[in-house]
mmCIF file of C-alpha atoms in Angstrom:
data_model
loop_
_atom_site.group_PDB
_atom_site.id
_atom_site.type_symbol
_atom_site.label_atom_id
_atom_site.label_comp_id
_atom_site.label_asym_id
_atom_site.label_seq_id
_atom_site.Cartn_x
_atom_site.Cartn_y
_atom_site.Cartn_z
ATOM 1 C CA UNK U 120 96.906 58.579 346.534
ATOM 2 C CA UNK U 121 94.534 57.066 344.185
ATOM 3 C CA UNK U 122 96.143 53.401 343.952
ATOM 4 C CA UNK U 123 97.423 54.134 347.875
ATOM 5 C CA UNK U 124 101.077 52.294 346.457
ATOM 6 C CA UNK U 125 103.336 51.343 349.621
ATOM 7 C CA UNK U 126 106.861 50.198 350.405
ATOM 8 C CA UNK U 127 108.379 47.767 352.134
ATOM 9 C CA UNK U 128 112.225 47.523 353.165
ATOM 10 C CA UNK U 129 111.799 43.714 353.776
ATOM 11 C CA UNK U 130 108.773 42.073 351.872
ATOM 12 C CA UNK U 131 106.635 39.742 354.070
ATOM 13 C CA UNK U 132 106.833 37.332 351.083
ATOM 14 C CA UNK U 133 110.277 37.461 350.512
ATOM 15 C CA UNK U 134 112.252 38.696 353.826
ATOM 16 C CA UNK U 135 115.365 40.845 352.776
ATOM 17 C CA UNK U 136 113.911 41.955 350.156
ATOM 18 C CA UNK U 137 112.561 45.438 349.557
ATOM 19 C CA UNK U 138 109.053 45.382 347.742
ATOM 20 C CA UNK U 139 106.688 47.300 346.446
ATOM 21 C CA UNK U 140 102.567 47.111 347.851
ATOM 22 C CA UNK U 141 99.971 47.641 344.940
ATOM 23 C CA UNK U 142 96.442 46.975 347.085
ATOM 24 C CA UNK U 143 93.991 45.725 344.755
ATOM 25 C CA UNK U 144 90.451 47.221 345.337
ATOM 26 C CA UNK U 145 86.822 46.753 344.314
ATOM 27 C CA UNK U 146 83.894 48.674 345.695
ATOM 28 C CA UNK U 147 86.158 50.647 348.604
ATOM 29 C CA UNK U 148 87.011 46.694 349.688
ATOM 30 C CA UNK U 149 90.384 45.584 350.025
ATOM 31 C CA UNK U 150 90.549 42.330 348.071
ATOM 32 C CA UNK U 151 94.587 41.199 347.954
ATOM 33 C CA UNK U 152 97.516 43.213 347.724
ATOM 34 C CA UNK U 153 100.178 42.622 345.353
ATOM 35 C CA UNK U 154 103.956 42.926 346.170
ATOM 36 C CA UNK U 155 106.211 43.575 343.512
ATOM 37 C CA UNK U 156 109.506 43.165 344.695
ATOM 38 C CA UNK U 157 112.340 45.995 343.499
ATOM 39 C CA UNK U 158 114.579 43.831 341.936
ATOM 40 C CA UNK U 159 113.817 40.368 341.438
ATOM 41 C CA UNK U 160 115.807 37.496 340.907
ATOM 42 C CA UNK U 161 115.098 34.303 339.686
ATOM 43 C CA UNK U 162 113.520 33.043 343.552
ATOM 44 C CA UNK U 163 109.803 33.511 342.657
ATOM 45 C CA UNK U 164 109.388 36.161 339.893
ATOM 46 C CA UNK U 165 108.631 39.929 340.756
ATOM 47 C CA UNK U 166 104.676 39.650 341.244
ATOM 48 C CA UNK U 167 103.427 37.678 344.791
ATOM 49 C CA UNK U 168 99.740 38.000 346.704
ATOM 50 C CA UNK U 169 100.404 38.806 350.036
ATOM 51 C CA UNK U 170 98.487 36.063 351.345
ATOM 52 C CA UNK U 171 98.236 32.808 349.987
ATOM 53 C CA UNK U 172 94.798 31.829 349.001
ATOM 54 C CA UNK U 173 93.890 35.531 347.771
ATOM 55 C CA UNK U 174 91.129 35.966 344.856
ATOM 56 C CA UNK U 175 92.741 36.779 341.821
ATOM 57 C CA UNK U 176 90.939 39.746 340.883
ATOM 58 C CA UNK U 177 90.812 42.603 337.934
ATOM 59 C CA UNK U 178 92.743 45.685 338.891
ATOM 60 C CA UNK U 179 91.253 48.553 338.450
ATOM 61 C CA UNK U 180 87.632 47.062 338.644
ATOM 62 C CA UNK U 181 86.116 49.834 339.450
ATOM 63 C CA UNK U 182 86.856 51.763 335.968
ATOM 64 C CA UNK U 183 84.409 49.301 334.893
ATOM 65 C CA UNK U 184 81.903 51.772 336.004
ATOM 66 C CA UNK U 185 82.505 54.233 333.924
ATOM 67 C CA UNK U 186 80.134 56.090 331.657
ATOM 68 C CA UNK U 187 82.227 58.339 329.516
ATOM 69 C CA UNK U 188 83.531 55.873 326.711
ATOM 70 C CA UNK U 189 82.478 53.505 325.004
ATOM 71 C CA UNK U 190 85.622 51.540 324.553
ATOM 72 C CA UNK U 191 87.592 49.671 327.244
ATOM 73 C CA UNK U 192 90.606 48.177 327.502
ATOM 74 C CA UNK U 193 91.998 44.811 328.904
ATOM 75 C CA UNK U 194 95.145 45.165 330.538
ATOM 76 C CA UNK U 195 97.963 42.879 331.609
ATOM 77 C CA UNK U 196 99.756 43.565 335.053
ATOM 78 C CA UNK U 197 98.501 46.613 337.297
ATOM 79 C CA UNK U 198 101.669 48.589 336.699
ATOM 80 C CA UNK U 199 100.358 49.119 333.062
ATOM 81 C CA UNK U 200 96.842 49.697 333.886
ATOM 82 C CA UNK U 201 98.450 52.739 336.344
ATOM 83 C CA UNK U 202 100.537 54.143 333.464
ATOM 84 C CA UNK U 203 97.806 53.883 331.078
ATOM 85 C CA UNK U 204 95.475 55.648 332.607
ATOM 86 C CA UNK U 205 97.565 58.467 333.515
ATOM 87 C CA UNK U 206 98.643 58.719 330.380
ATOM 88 C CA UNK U 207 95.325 58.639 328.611
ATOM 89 C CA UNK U 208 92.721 58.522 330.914
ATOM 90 C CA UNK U 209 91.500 55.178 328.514
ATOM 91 C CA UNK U 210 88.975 53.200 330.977
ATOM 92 C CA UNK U 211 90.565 49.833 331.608
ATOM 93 C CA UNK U 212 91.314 46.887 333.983
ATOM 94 C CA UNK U 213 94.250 44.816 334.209
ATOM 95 C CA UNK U 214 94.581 40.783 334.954
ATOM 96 C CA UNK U 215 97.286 39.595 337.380
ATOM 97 C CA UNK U 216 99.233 37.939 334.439
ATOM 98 C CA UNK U 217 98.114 36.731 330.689
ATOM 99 C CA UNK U 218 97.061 33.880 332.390
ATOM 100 C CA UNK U 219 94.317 35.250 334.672
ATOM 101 C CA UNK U 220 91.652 36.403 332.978
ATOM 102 C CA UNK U 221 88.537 34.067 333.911
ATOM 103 C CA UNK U 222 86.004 33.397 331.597
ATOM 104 C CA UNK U 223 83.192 34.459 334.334
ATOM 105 C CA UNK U 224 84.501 38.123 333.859
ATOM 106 C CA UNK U 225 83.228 38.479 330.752
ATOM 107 C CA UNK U 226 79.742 39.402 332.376
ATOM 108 C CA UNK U 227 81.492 41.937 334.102
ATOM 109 C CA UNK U 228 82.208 43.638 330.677
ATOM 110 C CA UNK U 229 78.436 45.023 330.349
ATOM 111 C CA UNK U 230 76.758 46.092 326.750
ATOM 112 C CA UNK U 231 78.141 49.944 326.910
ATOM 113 C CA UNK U 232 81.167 48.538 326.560
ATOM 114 C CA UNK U 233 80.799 48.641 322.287
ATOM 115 C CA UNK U 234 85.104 48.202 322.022
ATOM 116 C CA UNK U 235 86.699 46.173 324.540
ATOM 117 C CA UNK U 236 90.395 46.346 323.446
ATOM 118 C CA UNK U 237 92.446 43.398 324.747
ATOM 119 C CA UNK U 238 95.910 45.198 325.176
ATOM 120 C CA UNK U 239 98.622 42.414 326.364
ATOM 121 C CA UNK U 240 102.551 42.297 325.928
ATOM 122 C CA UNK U 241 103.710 42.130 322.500
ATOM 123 C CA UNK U 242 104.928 38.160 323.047
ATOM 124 C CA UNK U 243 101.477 37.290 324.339
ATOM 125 C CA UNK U 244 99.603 38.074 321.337
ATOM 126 C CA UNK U 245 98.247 34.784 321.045
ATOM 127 C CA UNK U 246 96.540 34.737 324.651
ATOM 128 C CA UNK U 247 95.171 38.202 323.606
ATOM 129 C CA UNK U 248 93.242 36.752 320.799
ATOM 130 C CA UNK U 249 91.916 33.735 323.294
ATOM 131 C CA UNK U 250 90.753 36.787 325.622
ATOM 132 C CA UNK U 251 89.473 38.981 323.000
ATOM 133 C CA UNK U 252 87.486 36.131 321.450
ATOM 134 C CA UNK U 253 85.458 35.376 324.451
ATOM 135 C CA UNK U 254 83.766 39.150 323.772
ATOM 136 C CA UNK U 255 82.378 37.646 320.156
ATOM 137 C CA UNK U 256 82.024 41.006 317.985
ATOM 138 C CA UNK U 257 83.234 43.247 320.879
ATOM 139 C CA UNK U 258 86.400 41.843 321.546
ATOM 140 C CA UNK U 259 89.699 43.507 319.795
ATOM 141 C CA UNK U 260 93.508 42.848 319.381
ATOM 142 C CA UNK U 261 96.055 45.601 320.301
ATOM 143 C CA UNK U 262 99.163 44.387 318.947
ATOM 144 C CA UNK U 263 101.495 47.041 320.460
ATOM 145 C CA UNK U 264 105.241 47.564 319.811
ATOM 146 C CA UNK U 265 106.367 47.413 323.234
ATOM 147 C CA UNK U 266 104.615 46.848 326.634
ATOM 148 C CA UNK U 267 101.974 49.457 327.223
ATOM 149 C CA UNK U 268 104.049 51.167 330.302
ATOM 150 C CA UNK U 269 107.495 50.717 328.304
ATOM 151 C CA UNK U 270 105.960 52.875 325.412
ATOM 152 C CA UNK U 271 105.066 55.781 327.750
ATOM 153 C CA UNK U 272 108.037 55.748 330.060
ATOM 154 C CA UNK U 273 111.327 53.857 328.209
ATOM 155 C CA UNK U 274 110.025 55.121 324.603
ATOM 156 C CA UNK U 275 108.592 58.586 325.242
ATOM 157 C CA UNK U 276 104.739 57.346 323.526
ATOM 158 C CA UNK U 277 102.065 59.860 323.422
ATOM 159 C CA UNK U 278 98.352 59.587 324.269
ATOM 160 C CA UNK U 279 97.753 60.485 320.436
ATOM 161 C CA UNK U 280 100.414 57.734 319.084
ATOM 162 C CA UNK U 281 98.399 55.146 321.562
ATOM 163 C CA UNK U 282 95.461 56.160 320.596
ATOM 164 C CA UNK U 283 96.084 55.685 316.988
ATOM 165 C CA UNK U 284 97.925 52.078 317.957
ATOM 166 C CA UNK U 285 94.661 51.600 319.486
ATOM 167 C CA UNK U 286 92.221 52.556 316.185
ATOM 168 C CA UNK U 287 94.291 49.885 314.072
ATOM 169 C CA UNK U 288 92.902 46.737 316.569
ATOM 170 C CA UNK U 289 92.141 43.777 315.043
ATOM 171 C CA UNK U 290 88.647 42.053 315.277
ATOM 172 C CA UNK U 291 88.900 38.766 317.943
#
């Protein structure tokens, strides 16, 4: 109920084509919804707004407002933020892609943050260190051995084993 997840049988972006609806929400607003369709070919990719024109936003914005860490965590893809945060209860947000984060978020990434852990797939390691850099002596790089949903669900990770993957972050 929390991320309010849908179905459809036959995706508005890709008739025929069953997909899955992640709404992406700031503030109780509706800002895009992302459709992840079941199983993707090579017409498109998996990930598509439902709208053309839609702000690419952070998922899970409003974990930004959090007051019970100190340490945050930058995310890529919402499917990972989801798992991550049932899994440990970490705060974080999630881009729409490695490509998404915008410089003008930084701001958004206020001085409680003391940690903010920039957490992307293992083959985008380099774009983590771009990301993690525009935090100065904030910003860290998770190097993780598998995407951060694979090691929970495909590899059978623990919040403790995360955690500790999490401690040995690198300096931006």
């Amino acid at each position: 109920i929390r991320y309010m997840l849908g179905y459809c049988t036959s995706c508005p972006t890709l008739p025929g084509y069953a997909s899955y609806t992640i709404p992406v929400m700031a503030s109780g607003k509706l800002w895009n919804i992302r459709h992840r369709i079941a199983r993707p070919d090579s017409e498109g990719g998996k990930y598509r707004p439902h709208l053309a024109g839609l702000p690419s936003m952070l998922f899970n914005y409003d974990e930004l407002k959090r007051t019970d860490s100190r340490r945050v965590m930058i995310l890529e893809g919402e499917k990972k933020a989801m798992v991550v945060t049932q899994e440990t209860g970490i705060p974080n947000a999630a881009t729409m892609g490695m490509q998404n984060f915008k410089p003008e978020w930084v701001a958004k990434f206020d001085d409680r943050w003391h940690e903010i852990l920039v957490c992307y797939d293992p083959d985008a390691s380099s774009k983590s260190a771009d990301v993690a850099k525009m935090f100065g002596k904030r910003g860290r790089v998770v190097t993780l051995p598998a995407k951060a949903d694979d090691f929970f669900v495909k590899h059978g990770g623990t919040a403790a084993e995360f955690d500790y993957i999490l401690s040995t972050a690198r300096p931006a």
